[in-house]
Short mmCIF file of C-alpha atoms in Angstrom, two decimals:
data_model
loop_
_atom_site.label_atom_id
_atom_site.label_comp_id
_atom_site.label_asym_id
_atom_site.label_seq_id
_atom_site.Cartn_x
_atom_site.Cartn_y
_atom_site.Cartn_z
CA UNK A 17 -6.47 -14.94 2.95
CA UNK A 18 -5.20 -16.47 -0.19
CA UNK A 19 -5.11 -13.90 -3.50
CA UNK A 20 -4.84 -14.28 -6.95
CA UNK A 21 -1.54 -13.51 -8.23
CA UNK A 22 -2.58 -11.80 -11.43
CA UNK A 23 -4.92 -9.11 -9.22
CA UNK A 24 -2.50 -8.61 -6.26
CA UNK A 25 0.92 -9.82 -6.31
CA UNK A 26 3.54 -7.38 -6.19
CA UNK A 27 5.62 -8.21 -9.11
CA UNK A 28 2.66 -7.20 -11.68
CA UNK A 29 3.31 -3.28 -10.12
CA UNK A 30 5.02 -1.41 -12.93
CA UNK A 31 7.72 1.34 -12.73
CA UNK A 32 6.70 4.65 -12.06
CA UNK A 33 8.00 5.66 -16.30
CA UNK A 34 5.94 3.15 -18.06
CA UNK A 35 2.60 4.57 -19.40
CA UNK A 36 -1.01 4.22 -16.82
CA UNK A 37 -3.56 1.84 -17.65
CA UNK A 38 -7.35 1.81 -17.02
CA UNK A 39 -9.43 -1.65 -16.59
CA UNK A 40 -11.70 -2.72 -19.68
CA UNK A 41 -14.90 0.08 -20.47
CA UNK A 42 -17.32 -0.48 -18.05
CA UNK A 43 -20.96 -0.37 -19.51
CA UNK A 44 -22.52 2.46 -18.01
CA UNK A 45 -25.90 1.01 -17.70
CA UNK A 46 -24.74 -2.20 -15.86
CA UNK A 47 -25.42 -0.99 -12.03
CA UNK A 48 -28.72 -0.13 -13.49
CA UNK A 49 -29.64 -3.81 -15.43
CA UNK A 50 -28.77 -7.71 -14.40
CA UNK A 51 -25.78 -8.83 -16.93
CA UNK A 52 -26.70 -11.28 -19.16
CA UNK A 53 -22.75 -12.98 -18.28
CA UNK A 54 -20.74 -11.52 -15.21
CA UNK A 55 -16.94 -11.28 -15.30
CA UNK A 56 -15.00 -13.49 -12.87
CA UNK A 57 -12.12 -11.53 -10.71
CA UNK A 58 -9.88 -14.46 -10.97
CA UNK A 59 -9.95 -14.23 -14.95
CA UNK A 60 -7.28 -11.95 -15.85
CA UNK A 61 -9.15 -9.69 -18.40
CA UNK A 62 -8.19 -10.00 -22.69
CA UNK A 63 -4.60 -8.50 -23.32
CA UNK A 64 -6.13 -6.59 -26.09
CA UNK A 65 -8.82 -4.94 -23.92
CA UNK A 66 -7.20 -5.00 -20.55
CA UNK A 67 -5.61 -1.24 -19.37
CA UNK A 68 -5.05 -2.50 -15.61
CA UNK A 69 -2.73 -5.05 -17.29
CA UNK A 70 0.47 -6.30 -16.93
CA UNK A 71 2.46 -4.71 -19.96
CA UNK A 72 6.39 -4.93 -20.77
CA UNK A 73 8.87 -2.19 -20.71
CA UNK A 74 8.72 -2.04 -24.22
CA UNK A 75 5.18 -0.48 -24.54
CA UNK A 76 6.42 2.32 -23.22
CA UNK A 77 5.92 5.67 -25.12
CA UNK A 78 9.04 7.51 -27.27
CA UNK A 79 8.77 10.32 -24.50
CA UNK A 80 9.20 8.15 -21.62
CA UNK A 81 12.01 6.55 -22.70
CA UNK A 82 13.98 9.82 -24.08
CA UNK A 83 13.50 11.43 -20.43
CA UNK A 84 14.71 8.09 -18.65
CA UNK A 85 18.25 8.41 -20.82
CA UNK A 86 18.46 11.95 -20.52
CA UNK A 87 17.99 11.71 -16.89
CA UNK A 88 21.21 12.36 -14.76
CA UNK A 89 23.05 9.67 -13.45
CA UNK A 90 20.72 7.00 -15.26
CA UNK A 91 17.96 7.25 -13.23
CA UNK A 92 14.59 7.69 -14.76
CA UNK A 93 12.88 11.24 -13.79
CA UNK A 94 9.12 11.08 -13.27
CA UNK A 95 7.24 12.85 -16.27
CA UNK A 96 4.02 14.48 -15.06
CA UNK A 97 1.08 14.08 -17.59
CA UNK A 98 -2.46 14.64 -18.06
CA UNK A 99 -2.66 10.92 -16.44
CA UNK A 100 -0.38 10.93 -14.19
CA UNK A 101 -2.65 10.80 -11.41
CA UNK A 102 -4.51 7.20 -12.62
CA UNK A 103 -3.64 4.39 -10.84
CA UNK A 104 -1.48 1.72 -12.90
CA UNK A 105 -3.68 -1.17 -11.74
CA UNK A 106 -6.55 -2.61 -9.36
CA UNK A 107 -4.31 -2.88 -6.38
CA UNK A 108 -2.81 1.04 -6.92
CA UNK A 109 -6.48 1.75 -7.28
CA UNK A 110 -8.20 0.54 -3.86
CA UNK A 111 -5.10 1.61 -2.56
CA UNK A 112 -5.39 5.29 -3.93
CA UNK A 113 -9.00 5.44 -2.56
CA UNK A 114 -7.66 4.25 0.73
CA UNK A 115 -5.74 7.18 0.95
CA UNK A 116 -8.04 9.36 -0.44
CA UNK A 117 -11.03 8.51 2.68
CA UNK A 118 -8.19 8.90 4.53
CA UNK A 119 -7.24 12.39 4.14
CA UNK A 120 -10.94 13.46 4.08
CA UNK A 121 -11.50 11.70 7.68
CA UNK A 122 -8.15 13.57 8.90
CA UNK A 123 -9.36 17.05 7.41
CA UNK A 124 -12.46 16.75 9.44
CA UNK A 125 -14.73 14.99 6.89
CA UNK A 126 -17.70 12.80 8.50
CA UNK A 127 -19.53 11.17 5.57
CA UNK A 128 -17.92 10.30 2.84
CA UNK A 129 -18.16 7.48 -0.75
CA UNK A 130 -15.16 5.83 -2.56
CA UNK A 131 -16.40 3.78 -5.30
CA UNK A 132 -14.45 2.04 -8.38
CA UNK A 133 -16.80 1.23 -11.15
CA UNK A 134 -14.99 -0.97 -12.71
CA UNK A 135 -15.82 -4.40 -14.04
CA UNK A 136 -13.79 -6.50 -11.76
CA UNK A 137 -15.86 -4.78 -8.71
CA UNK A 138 -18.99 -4.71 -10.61
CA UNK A 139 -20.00 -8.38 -10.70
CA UNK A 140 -18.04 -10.44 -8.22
CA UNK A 141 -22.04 -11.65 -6.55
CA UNK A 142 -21.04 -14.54 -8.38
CA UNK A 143 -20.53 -17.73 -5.87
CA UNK A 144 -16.96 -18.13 -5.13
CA UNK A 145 -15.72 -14.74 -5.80
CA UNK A 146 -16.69 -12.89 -2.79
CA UNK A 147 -13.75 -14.42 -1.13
CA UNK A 148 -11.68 -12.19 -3.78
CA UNK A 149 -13.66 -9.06 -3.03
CA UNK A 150 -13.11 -9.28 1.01
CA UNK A 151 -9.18 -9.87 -0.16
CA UNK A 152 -9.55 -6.76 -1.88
CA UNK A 153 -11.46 -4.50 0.52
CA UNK A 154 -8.52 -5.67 2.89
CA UNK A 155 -6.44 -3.65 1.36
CA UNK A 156 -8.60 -0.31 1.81
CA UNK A 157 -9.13 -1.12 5.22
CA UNK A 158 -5.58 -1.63 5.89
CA UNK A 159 -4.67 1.48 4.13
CA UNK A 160 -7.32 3.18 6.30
CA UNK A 161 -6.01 2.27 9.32
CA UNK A 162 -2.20 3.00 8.31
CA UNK A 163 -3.40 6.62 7.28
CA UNK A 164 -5.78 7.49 9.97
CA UNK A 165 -4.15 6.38 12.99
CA UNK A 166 -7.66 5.44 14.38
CA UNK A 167 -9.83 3.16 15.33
CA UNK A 168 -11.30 1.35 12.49
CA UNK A 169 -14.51 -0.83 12.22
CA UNK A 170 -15.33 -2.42 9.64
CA UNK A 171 -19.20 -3.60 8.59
CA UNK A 172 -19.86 -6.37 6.16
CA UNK A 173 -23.17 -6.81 4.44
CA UNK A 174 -24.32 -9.90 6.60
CA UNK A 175 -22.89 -11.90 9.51
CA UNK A 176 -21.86 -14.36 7.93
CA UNK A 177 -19.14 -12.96 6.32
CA UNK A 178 -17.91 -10.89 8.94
CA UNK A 179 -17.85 -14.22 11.32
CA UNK A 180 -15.34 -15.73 8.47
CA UNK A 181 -13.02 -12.92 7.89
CA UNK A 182 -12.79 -12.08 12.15
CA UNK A 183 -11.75 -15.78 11.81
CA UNK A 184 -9.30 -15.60 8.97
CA UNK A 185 -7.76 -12.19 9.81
CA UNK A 186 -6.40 -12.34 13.40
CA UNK A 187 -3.99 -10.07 12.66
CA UNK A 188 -6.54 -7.41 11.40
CA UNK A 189 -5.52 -4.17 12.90
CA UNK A 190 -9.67 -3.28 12.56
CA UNK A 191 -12.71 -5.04 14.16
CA UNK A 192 -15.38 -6.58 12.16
CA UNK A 193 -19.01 -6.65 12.05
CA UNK A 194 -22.26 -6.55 9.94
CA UNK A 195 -24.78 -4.30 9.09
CA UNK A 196 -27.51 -7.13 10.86
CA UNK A 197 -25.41 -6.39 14.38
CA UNK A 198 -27.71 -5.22 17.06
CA UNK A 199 -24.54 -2.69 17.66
CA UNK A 200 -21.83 -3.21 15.11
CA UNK A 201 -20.19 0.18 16.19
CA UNK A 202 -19.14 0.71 19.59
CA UNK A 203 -17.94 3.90 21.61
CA UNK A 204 -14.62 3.21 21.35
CA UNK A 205 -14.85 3.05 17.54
CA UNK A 206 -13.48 5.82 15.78
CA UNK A 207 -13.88 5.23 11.91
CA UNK A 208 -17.17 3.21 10.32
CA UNK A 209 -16.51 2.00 7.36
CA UNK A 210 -19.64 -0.15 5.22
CA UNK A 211 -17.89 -2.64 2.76
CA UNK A 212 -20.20 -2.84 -0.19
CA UNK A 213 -24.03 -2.08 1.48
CA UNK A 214 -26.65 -2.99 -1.10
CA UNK A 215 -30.09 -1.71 -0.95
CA UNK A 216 -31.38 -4.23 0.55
CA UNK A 217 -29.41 -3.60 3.95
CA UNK A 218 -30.43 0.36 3.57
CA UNK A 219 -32.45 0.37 6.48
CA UNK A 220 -29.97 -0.71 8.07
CA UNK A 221 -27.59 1.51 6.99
CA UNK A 222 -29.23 4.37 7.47
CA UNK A 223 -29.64 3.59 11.16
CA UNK A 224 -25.98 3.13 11.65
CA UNK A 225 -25.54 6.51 10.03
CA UNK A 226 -28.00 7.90 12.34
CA UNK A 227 -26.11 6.45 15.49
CA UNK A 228 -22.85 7.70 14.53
CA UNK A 229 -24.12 11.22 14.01
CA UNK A 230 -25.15 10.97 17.94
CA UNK A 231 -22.30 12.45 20.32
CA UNK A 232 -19.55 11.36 19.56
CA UNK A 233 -19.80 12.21 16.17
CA UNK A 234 -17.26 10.05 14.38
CA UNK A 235 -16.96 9.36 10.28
CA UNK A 236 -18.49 7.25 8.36
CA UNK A 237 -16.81 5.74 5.19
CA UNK A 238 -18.70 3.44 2.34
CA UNK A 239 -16.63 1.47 -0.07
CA UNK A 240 -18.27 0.71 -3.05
CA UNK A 241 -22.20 1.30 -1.95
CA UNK A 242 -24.86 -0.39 -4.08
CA UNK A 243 -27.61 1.76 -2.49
CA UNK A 244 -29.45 2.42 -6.05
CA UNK A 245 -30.51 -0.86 -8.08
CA UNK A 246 -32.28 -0.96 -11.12
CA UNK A 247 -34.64 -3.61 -10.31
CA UNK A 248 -36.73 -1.30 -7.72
CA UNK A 249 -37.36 1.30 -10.69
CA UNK A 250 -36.87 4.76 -10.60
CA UNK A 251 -39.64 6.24 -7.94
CA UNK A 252 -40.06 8.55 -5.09
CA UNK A 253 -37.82 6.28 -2.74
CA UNK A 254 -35.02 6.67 -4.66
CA UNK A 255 -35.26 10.03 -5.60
CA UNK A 256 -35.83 10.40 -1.39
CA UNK A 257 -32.86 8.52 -1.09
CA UNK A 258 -30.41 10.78 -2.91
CA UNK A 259 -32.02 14.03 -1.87
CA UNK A 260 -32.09 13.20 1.68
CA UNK A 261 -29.50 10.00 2.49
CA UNK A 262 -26.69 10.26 -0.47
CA UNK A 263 -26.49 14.03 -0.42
CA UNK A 264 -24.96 14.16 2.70
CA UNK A 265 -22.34 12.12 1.65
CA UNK A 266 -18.94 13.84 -0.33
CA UNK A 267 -17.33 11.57 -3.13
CA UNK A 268 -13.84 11.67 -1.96
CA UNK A 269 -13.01 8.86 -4.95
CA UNK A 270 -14.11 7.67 -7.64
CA UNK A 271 -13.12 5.40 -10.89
CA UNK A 272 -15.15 5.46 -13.53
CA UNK A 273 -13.95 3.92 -16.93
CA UNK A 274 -15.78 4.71 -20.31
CA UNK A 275 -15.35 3.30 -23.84
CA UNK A 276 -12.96 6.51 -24.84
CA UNK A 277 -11.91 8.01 -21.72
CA UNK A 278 -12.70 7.97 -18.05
CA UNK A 279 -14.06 10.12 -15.28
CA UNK A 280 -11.95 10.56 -12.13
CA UNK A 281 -11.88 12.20 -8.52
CA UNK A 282 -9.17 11.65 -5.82
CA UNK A 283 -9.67 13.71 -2.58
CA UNK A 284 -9.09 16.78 -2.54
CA UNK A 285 -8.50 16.46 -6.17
CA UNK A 286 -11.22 17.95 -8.40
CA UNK A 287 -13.72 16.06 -10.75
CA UNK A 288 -11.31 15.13 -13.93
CA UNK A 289 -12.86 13.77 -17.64
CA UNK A 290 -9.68 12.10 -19.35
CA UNK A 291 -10.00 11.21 -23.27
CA UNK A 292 -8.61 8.50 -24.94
CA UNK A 293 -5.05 10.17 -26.77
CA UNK A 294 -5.43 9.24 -30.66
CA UNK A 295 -1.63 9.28 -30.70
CA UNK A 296 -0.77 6.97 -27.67
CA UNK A 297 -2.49 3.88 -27.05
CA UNK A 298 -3.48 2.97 -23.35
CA UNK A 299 -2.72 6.81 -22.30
CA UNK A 300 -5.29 9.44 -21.78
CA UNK A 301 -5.11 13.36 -22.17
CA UNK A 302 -7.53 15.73 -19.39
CA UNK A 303 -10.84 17.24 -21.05
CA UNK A 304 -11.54 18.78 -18.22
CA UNK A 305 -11.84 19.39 -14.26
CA UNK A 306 -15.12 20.02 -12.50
CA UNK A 307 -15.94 21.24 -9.10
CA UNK A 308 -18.75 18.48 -9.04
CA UNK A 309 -18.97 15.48 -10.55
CA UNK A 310 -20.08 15.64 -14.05
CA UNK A 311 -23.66 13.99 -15.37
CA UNK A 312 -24.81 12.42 -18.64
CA UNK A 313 -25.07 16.30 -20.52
CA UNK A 314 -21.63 17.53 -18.50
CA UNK A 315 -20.19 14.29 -20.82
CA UNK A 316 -22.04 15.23 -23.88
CA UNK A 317 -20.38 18.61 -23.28
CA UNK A 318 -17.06 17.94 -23.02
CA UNK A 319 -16.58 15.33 -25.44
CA UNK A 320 -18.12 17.55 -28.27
CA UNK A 321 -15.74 19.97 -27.30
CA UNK A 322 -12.79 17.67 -27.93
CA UNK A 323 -14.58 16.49 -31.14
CA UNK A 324 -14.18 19.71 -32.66
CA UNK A 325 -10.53 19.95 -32.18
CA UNK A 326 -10.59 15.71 -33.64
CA UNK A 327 -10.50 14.71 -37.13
CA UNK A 328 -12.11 11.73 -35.59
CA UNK A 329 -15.21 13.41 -34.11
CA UNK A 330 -18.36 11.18 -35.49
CA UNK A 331 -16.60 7.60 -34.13
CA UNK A 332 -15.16 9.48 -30.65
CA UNK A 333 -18.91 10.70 -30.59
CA UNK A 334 -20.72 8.58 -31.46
CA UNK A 335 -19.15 6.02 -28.65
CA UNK A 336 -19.46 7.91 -25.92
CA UNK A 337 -23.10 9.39 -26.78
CA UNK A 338 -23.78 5.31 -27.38
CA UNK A 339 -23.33 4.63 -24.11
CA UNK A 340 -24.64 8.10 -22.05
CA UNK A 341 -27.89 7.77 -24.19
CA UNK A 342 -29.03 4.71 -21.89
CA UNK A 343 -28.30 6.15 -18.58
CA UNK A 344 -28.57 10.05 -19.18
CA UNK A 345 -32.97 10.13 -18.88
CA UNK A 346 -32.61 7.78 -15.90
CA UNK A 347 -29.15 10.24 -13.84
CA UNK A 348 -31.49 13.45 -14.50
CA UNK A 349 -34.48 11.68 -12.69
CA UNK A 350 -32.90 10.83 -9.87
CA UNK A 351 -30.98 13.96 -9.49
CA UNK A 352 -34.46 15.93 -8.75
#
């Protein structure tokens, strides 16, 4: 299937000395309301906003380029830092949480979530743009396959979509089908893994949970799950839903960007908040690492912390509080 070039192509990769990159803030509170506009994948984001970007060699920080000439024989040394472990764009990203399902399956690990909240994921319901998103989760699923060793089924949202892409990728070294198959997983089948299941489809998905917990017992994977929507409220389903359904799941990765830092988990990696570094544009510094992943008062917490040690604590503050404000009443009532 055809890509973008700005999203995938392999010339936008950046050596491993030049400084990470996050994608644009993402709004906390847009998973939880419709957008009044929706981002495009195929529009390559503002340069002046844009930390998955393509960037020259000459942003890189003092530091990097000191070690690279001090480095024997010319070659550059890798410098580990605070944010070393971020992914330096979209690609690196679905990639990293490829490998990350991938060592949690091989450990052992039956049920597990890898999500990137990040705008580019976010809103691609848009017509003409899933085409971009199956392109993408492509890349998981090949990575998945490539770690694993095993077996690897793959189940779209509807059947439409999975007739298409059986269609368009011959070569596929999984087998796809859709959460509306009488039997999308069959004995043989040694990995699930749900591309994207919304809420609607939760029936659904909980049945094919169900079924794979049956002898044999094999692993279930969900990329990206949209299992929790705003527009059905926050009730006693949902609240079910997370207690009973989502709770028996482990977060083996996750991306989340925020308007001064980020929050980030990479199997068997622990929970890490990352802070924007006042002297370093694009780079972030590590607030802290959690066993769990952190809530709306965890955040509060940390990032008062570091405003104490900031002589700009109201503005680093106030942005993050702006944005946890809307989302922290609605996190602690579904986490009953």
């Amino acid at each position: 299937m055809a890509t973008t070039a700005p999203l995938l192509s392999p010339q936008h990769a950046r050596p491993a000395h030049l400084p990470r990159r996050l994608p644009p803030p993402l709004h906390l509170a847009s998973h939880l309301d419709v957008p009044a506009k929706r981002m495009r994948l195929r529009r390559a984001p503002p340069p002046c906003t844009a930390k998955f970007g393509k960037f020259d060699a000459s942003d890189a920080p003092a530091e990097a380029k000191e070690a690279e000439a001090a480095a024997d024989g010319g070659v550059a040394q890798p410098v580990e830092e605070d944010d070393s472990c971020l992914p330096s764009d979209l690609e690196g990203a679905i990639r990293q949480s490829g490998k990350a399902s991938s060592d949690f399956v091989n450990s052992g690990g039956l049920r597990a979530i890898a999500e990137l909240l990040i705008p580019q994921l976010e809103f691609l319901n848009e017509e003409g743009a899933q085409a971009e998103l199956w392109a993408l989760s492509k890349i998981f699923l090949d990575t998945l396959v490539q770690e694993t060793g095993q077996k690897v089924t793959a189940i779209f949202p509807d059947a439409g979509a999975a007739a298409l892409l059986k269609y368009q990728w011959k070569d596929a070294q999984f087998k796809c089908a859709s959460l509306s198959d009488r039997k999308p997983v069959d004995p043989e089948d040694e990995v699930a893994v749900m591309i994207i299941p919304d809420h609607q489809m939760l029936e659904a998905v909980e049945r094919i949970a169900s079924q794979l917990s049956d002898d044999p017992i094999r692993p279930l994977v969900m990329w990206n799950p949209r299992l929790v929507s705003g527009d059905v409220g926050v009730g006693f389903n949902v609240r079910n839903l997370r207690r009973n359904f989502l709770s028996t799941f482990t977060t083996v990765y996750s991306m989340r960007p925020l308007p001064t830092g980020a929050v980030f988990r990479c199997f068997p990696g622990q929970w890490k908040v990352f802070y924007d570094d006042p002297n370093r544009p694009n780079r972030y510094l590590l607030a802290r690492e959690l066993t769990s992943r952190p809530d709306a008062t965890d955040i509060e917490r940390i990032f008062g912390g570091v405003d104490e040690q900031s002589e700009e604590a109201p503005s680093l503050m106030n942005n993050v509080m702006g944005v946890f404000s809307s989302v922290s009443r609605f996190m602690r009532i579904i986490s009953k």
